[in-house]
Amino acid sequence: MLQRAVLTVLCVVQAILRSRNKFLELVQLYRSRGAHRKALEMLATLGQTSALTSDALAGTTESVKYLQQLSESHHPQAMPLVLEFSKWILRTDPD
């Protein structure tokens, strides 16, 4: 019962953050919940679509930071995620 309540609250918080274009905060929420794929997908989308986002999320910088922190965390799924999400970064900004 408690887990359902937590999921409901998370859904509400996600909707509020999206509606207010608080994408960095949403990425931080995903990170805190261990939803690394969701966070990285959002960063990739925002990084490649700068018209929808602030300068802070445009480009590859935030994705690179996230991947660096994830790889240092020794999370079991870190390496597959790093390999997968580094592809768009290298295509976009090979330097």
XYZ file of N, CA, C and O in Angstrom:
380
model
N 0.828 -1.179 0.000
C 0.000 0.000 0.000
C 0.879 1.251 0.000
O 0.616 2.175 -0.743
N 1.912 1.272 0.815
C 2.802 2.425 0.885
C 3.535 2.620 -0.433
O 3.693 3.752 -0.895
N 3.953 1.519 -1.049
C 4.671 1.616 -2.316
C 3.782 2.240 -3.397
O 4.244 3.053 -4.191
N 2.521 1.908 -3.405
C 1.580 2.491 -4.365
C 1.445 3.991 -4.128
O 1.402 4.777 -5.068
N 1.400 4.390 -2.872
C 1.299 5.812 -2.537
C 2.538 6.565 -2.999
O 2.435 7.681 -3.530
N 3.699 5.955 -2.823
C 4.951 6.587 -3.253
C 4.956 6.742 -4.774
O 5.332 7.801 -5.300
N 4.522 5.712 -5.496
C 4.474 5.791 -6.955
C 3.500 6.858 -7.425
O 3.771 7.582 -8.384
N 2.383 6.986 -6.743
C 1.413 8.018 -7.079
C 2.004 9.407 -6.880
O 1.861 10.278 -7.740
N 2.671 9.598 -5.765
C 3.307 10.890 -5.487
C 4.374 11.189 -6.543
O 4.471 12.319 -7.036
N 5.164 10.190 -6.911
C 6.193 10.386 -7.932
C 5.582 10.791 -9.265
O 6.108 11.678 -9.950
N 4.480 10.167 -9.628
C 3.807 10.520 -10.884
C 3.318 11.958 -10.859
O 3.436 12.686 -11.843
N 2.776 12.366 -9.729
C 2.296 13.745 -9.589
C 3.465 14.718 -9.665
O 3.403 15.742 -10.371
N 4.550 14.414 -8.972
C 5.729 15.285 -8.980
C 6.300 15.375 -10.397
O 6.643 16.473 -10.864
N 6.384 14.253 -11.100
C 6.884 14.264 -12.480
C 6.027 15.168 -13.356
O 6.555 15.979 -14.134
N 4.719 15.052 -13.237
C 3.811 15.869 -14.040
C 3.986 17.353 -13.740
O 4.002 18.189 -14.659
N 4.131 17.684 -12.479
C 4.313 19.087 -12.094
C 5.631 19.629 -12.649
O 5.680 20.726 -13.218
N 6.704 18.861 -12.488
C 8.005 19.314 -12.978
C 7.995 19.488 -14.495
O 8.517 20.481 -15.016
N 7.384 18.550 -15.206
C 7.291 18.664 -16.672
C 6.484 19.890 -17.072
O 6.870 20.634 -17.970
N 5.358 20.106 -16.418
C 4.482 21.220 -16.791
C 5.152 22.574 -16.548
O 4.807 23.559 -17.193
N 6.094 22.604 -15.642
C 6.795 23.854 -15.325
C 8.179 23.930 -15.969
O 8.970 24.807 -15.634
N 8.448 22.964 -16.866
C 9.739 22.911 -17.569
C 10.928 22.863 -16.613
O 11.981 23.433 -16.889
N 10.774 22.154 -15.529
C 11.843 21.967 -14.542
C 12.564 20.656 -14.844
O 12.529 19.689 -14.091
N 13.226 20.639 -16.009
C 13.815 19.402 -16.494
C 15.030 18.958 -15.687
O 15.217 17.765 -15.462
N 15.851 19.882 -15.267
C 17.012 19.518 -14.457
C 16.569 18.894 -13.137
O 17.133 17.892 -12.691
N 15.534 19.450 -12.542
C 14.992 18.896 -11.302
C 14.410 17.508 -11.542
O 14.516 16.610 -10.705
N 13.792 17.308 -12.708
C 13.243 16.000 -13.045
C 14.360 14.973 -13.226
O 14.255 13.838 -12.752
N 15.443 15.379 -13.850
C 16.611 14.493 -13.983
C 17.151 14.129 -12.604
O 17.483 12.975 -12.334
N 17.210 15.098 -11.714
C 17.686 14.835 -10.352
C 16.743 13.880 -9.613
O 17.195 13.018 -8.846
N 15.452 14.019 -9.839
C 14.483 13.093 -9.239
C 14.724 11.676 -9.752
O 14.779 10.725 -8.969
N 14.882 11.543 -11.060
C 15.150 10.215 -11.630
C 16.433 9.621 -11.052
O 16.487 8.444 -10.708
N 17.474 10.443 -10.941
C 18.750 9.963 -10.387
C 18.554 9.460 -8.958
O 19.040 8.390 -8.587
N 17.833 10.225 -8.163
C 17.637 9.856 -6.755
C 16.820 8.576 -6.610
O 16.946 7.881 -5.608
N 16.002 8.257 -7.599
C 15.190 7.042 -7.561
C 15.874 5.874 -8.269
O 15.311 4.796 -8.375
N 17.086 6.111 -8.807
C 17.811 5.047 -9.506
C 17.297 4.799 -10.907
O 17.622 3.780 -11.514
N 16.511 5.720 -11.446
C 15.957 5.587 -12.798
C 16.930 6.238 -13.788
O 16.611 7.232 -14.448
N 18.112 5.651 -13.907
C 19.179 6.249 -14.699
C 18.839 6.291 -16.189
O 19.167 7.264 -16.864
N 18.205 5.262 -16.687
C 17.823 5.256 -18.107
C 16.885 6.424 -18.416
O 17.073 7.141 -19.398
N 15.882 6.636 -17.575
C 14.952 7.752 -17.793
C 15.689 9.086 -17.768
O 15.431 9.963 -18.584
N 16.578 9.244 -16.808
C 17.341 10.491 -16.700
C 18.191 10.711 -17.945
O 18.206 11.814 -18.510
N 18.874 9.671 -18.391
C 19.745 9.796 -19.555
C 18.953 10.010 -20.837
O 19.380 10.759 -21.725
N 17.804 9.369 -20.949
C 16.950 9.593 -22.118
C 16.489 11.043 -22.167
O 16.484 11.670 -23.234
N 16.105 11.577 -21.022
C 15.661 12.968 -20.969
C 16.818 13.909 -21.312
O 16.648 14.853 -22.092
N 17.988 13.668 -20.747
C 19.140 14.513 -21.051
C 19.509 14.456 -22.533
O 19.849 15.484 -23.132
N 19.433 13.277 -23.123
C 19.742 13.138 -24.551
C 18.735 13.908 -25.396
O 19.110 14.641 -26.314
N 17.470 13.771 -25.082
C 16.431 14.485 -25.825
C 16.611 15.988 -25.696
O 16.591 16.719 -26.689
N 16.795 16.454 -24.479
C 16.951 17.889 -24.247
C 18.259 18.417 -24.829
O 18.310 19.524 -25.353
N 19.294 17.626 -24.728
C 20.586 18.042 -25.256
C 20.584 18.201 -26.761
O 21.310 19.026 -27.314
N 19.741 17.438 -27.430
C 19.666 17.493 -28.884
C 18.554 18.418 -29.379
O 18.438 18.667 -30.568
N 17.739 18.933 -28.467
C 16.608 19.786 -28.827
C 16.679 21.049 -27.993
O 15.878 21.248 -27.090
N 17.621 21.894 -28.290
C 17.865 23.065 -27.451
C 16.716 24.065 -27.452
O 16.621 24.896 -26.564
N 15.802 23.995 -28.415
C 14.675 24.939 -28.439
C 13.732 24.712 -27.262
O 13.016 25.614 -26.853
N 13.733 23.508 -26.696
C 12.822 23.167 -25.607
C 13.397 23.413 -24.228
O 12.699 23.252 -23.236
N 14.633 23.756 -24.150
C 15.291 23.743 -22.852
C 16.128 24.998 -22.606
O 16.345 25.793 -23.494
N 16.593 25.108 -21.401
C 17.482 26.209 -21.047
C 18.882 25.917 -21.572
O 19.199 24.802 -21.966
N 19.720 26.932 -21.537
C 21.107 26.759 -21.975
C 21.838 25.708 -21.150
O 22.723 25.035 -21.638
N 21.444 25.551 -19.895
C 22.117 24.600 -19.007
C 21.975 23.160 -19.490
O 22.857 22.349 -19.261
N 20.876 22.844 -20.158
C 20.647 21.471 -20.600
C 20.911 21.265 -22.086
O 20.876 20.142 -22.560
N 21.157 22.328 -22.813
C 21.451 22.201 -24.239
C 22.842 21.609 -24.418
O 23.745 21.851 -23.627
N 22.992 20.799 -25.433
C 24.296 20.205 -25.724
C 24.571 18.956 -24.894
O 23.663 18.325 -24.363
N 25.827 18.651 -24.774
C 26.238 17.377 -24.183
C 26.743 17.473 -22.741
O 26.934 16.451 -22.092
N 26.955 18.665 -22.232
C 27.631 18.840 -20.941
C 26.956 18.090 -19.796
O 27.627 17.359 -19.055
N 25.663 18.266 -19.629
C 24.971 17.612 -18.507
C 24.963 16.096 -18.659
O 25.082 15.368 -17.673
N 24.843 15.607 -19.891
C 24.885 14.159 -20.114
C 26.252 13.595 -19.774
O 26.363 12.526 -19.160
N 27.299 14.308 -20.154
C 28.662 13.861 -19.837
C 28.860 13.811 -18.324
O 29.379 12.821 -17.786
N 28.427 14.854 -17.630
C 28.543 14.870 -16.165
C 27.797 13.693 -15.543
O 28.311 13.027 -14.635
N 26.590 13.453 -16.027
C 25.775 12.363 -15.481
C 26.482 11.026 -15.702
O 26.575 10.203 -14.789
N 26.978 10.802 -16.913
C 27.651 9.540 -17.217
C 28.928 9.367 -16.390
O 29.234 8.258 -15.949
N 29.650 10.449 -16.159
C 30.858 10.363 -15.327
C 30.503 9.958 -13.901
O 31.139 9.078 -13.316
N 29.482 10.589 -13.346
C 29.060 10.259 -11.979
C 28.534 8.838 -11.899
O 28.804 8.111 -10.939
N 27.798 8.432 -12.923
C 27.252 7.080 -12.936
C 28.365 6.045 -13.009
O 28.346 5.044 -12.280
N 29.361 6.295 -13.839
C 30.457 5.317 -13.960
C 31.271 5.222 -12.674
O 31.777 4.159 -12.325
N 31.379 6.325 -11.945
C 32.112 6.316 -10.678
C 31.326 5.657 -9.553
O 31.901 5.274 -8.539
N 30.020 5.512 -9.730
C 29.181 4.947 -8.673
C 29.265 3.426 -8.595
O 28.790 2.833 -7.638
N 29.832 2.797 -9.628
C 29.933 1.335 -9.696
C 28.554 0.676 -9.659
O 28.411 -0.441 -9.177
N 27.561 1.380 -10.152
C 26.206 0.827 -10.276
C 26.277 -0.348 -11.250
O 26.981 -0.288 -12.261
N 25.553 -1.438 -10.989
C 25.664 -2.625 -11.844
C 25.334 -2.386 -13.317
O 25.871 -3.059 -14.182
N 24.472 -1.426 -13.601
C 24.116 -1.166 -14.996
C 24.824 0.059 -15.562
O 24.475 0.541 -16.632
N 25.813 0.546 -14.846
C 26.499 1.765 -15.273
C 27.174 1.603 -16.630
O 26.977 2.429 -17.521
N 27.974 0.575 -16.801
C 28.753 0.454 -18.030
C 27.872 0.305 -19.265
O 28.111 0.996 -20.259
N 26.841 -0.542 -19.258
C 25.983 -0.600 -20.449
C 25.318 0.746 -20.764
O 25.217 1.127 -21.933
N 24.911 1.475 -19.737
C 24.296 2.784 -19.961
C 25.313 3.793 -20.483
O 25.014 4.579 -21.385
N 26.509 3.762 -19.936
C 27.566 4.672 -20.399
C 27.856 4.406 -21.876
O 27.939 5.343 -22.685
N 27.999 3.159 -22.230
C 28.284 2.820 -23.633
C 27.137 3.228 -24.551
O 27.357 3.782 -25.635
N 25.938 2.985 -24.133
C 24.772 3.311 -24.959
C 24.607 4.817 -25.156
O 24.415 5.295 -26.277
N 24.678 5.576 -24.072
C 24.374 7.005 -24.155
C 25.574 7.854 -24.552
O 25.416 9.031 -24.872
N 26.755 7.272 -24.556
C 27.910 8.047 -25.030
C 27.913 8.148 -26.558
O 28.549 9.056 -27.108
N 27.180 7.283 -27.234
C 27.164 7.309 -28.705
C 26.642 8.626 -29.244
O 27.259 9.242 -30.116
N 25.519 9.100 -28.729
C 24.975 10.359 -29.251
C 25.885 11.537 -28.905
O 26.000 12.478 -29.674
N 26.548 11.439 -27.765
C 27.456 12.512 -27.356
C 28.635 12.588 -28.323
O 29.004 13.669 -28.780
N 29.202 11.450 -28.645
C 30.358 11.417 -29.556
C 29.972 11.828 -30.974
O 30.769 12.470 -31.674
N 28.749 11.496 -31.391
C 28.288 11.934 -32.715
C 28.074 13.448 -32.746
O 28.372 14.124 -33.714
N 27.528 13.975 -31.647
C 27.195 15.401 -31.583
C 28.417 16.263 -31.368
O 28.554 17.338 -31.967
N 29.305 15.814 -30.496
C 30.472 16.626 -30.121
C 31.708 15.730 -30.020
O 32.125 15.366 -28.924
N 32.275 15.362 -31.155
C 33.397 14.404 -31.136
C 34.657 14.930 -30.467
O 35.553 14.151 -30.154
N 34.743 16.219 -30.229
C 35.941 16.766 -29.582
C 35.838 16.593 -28.121
O 36.599 16.506 -27.325
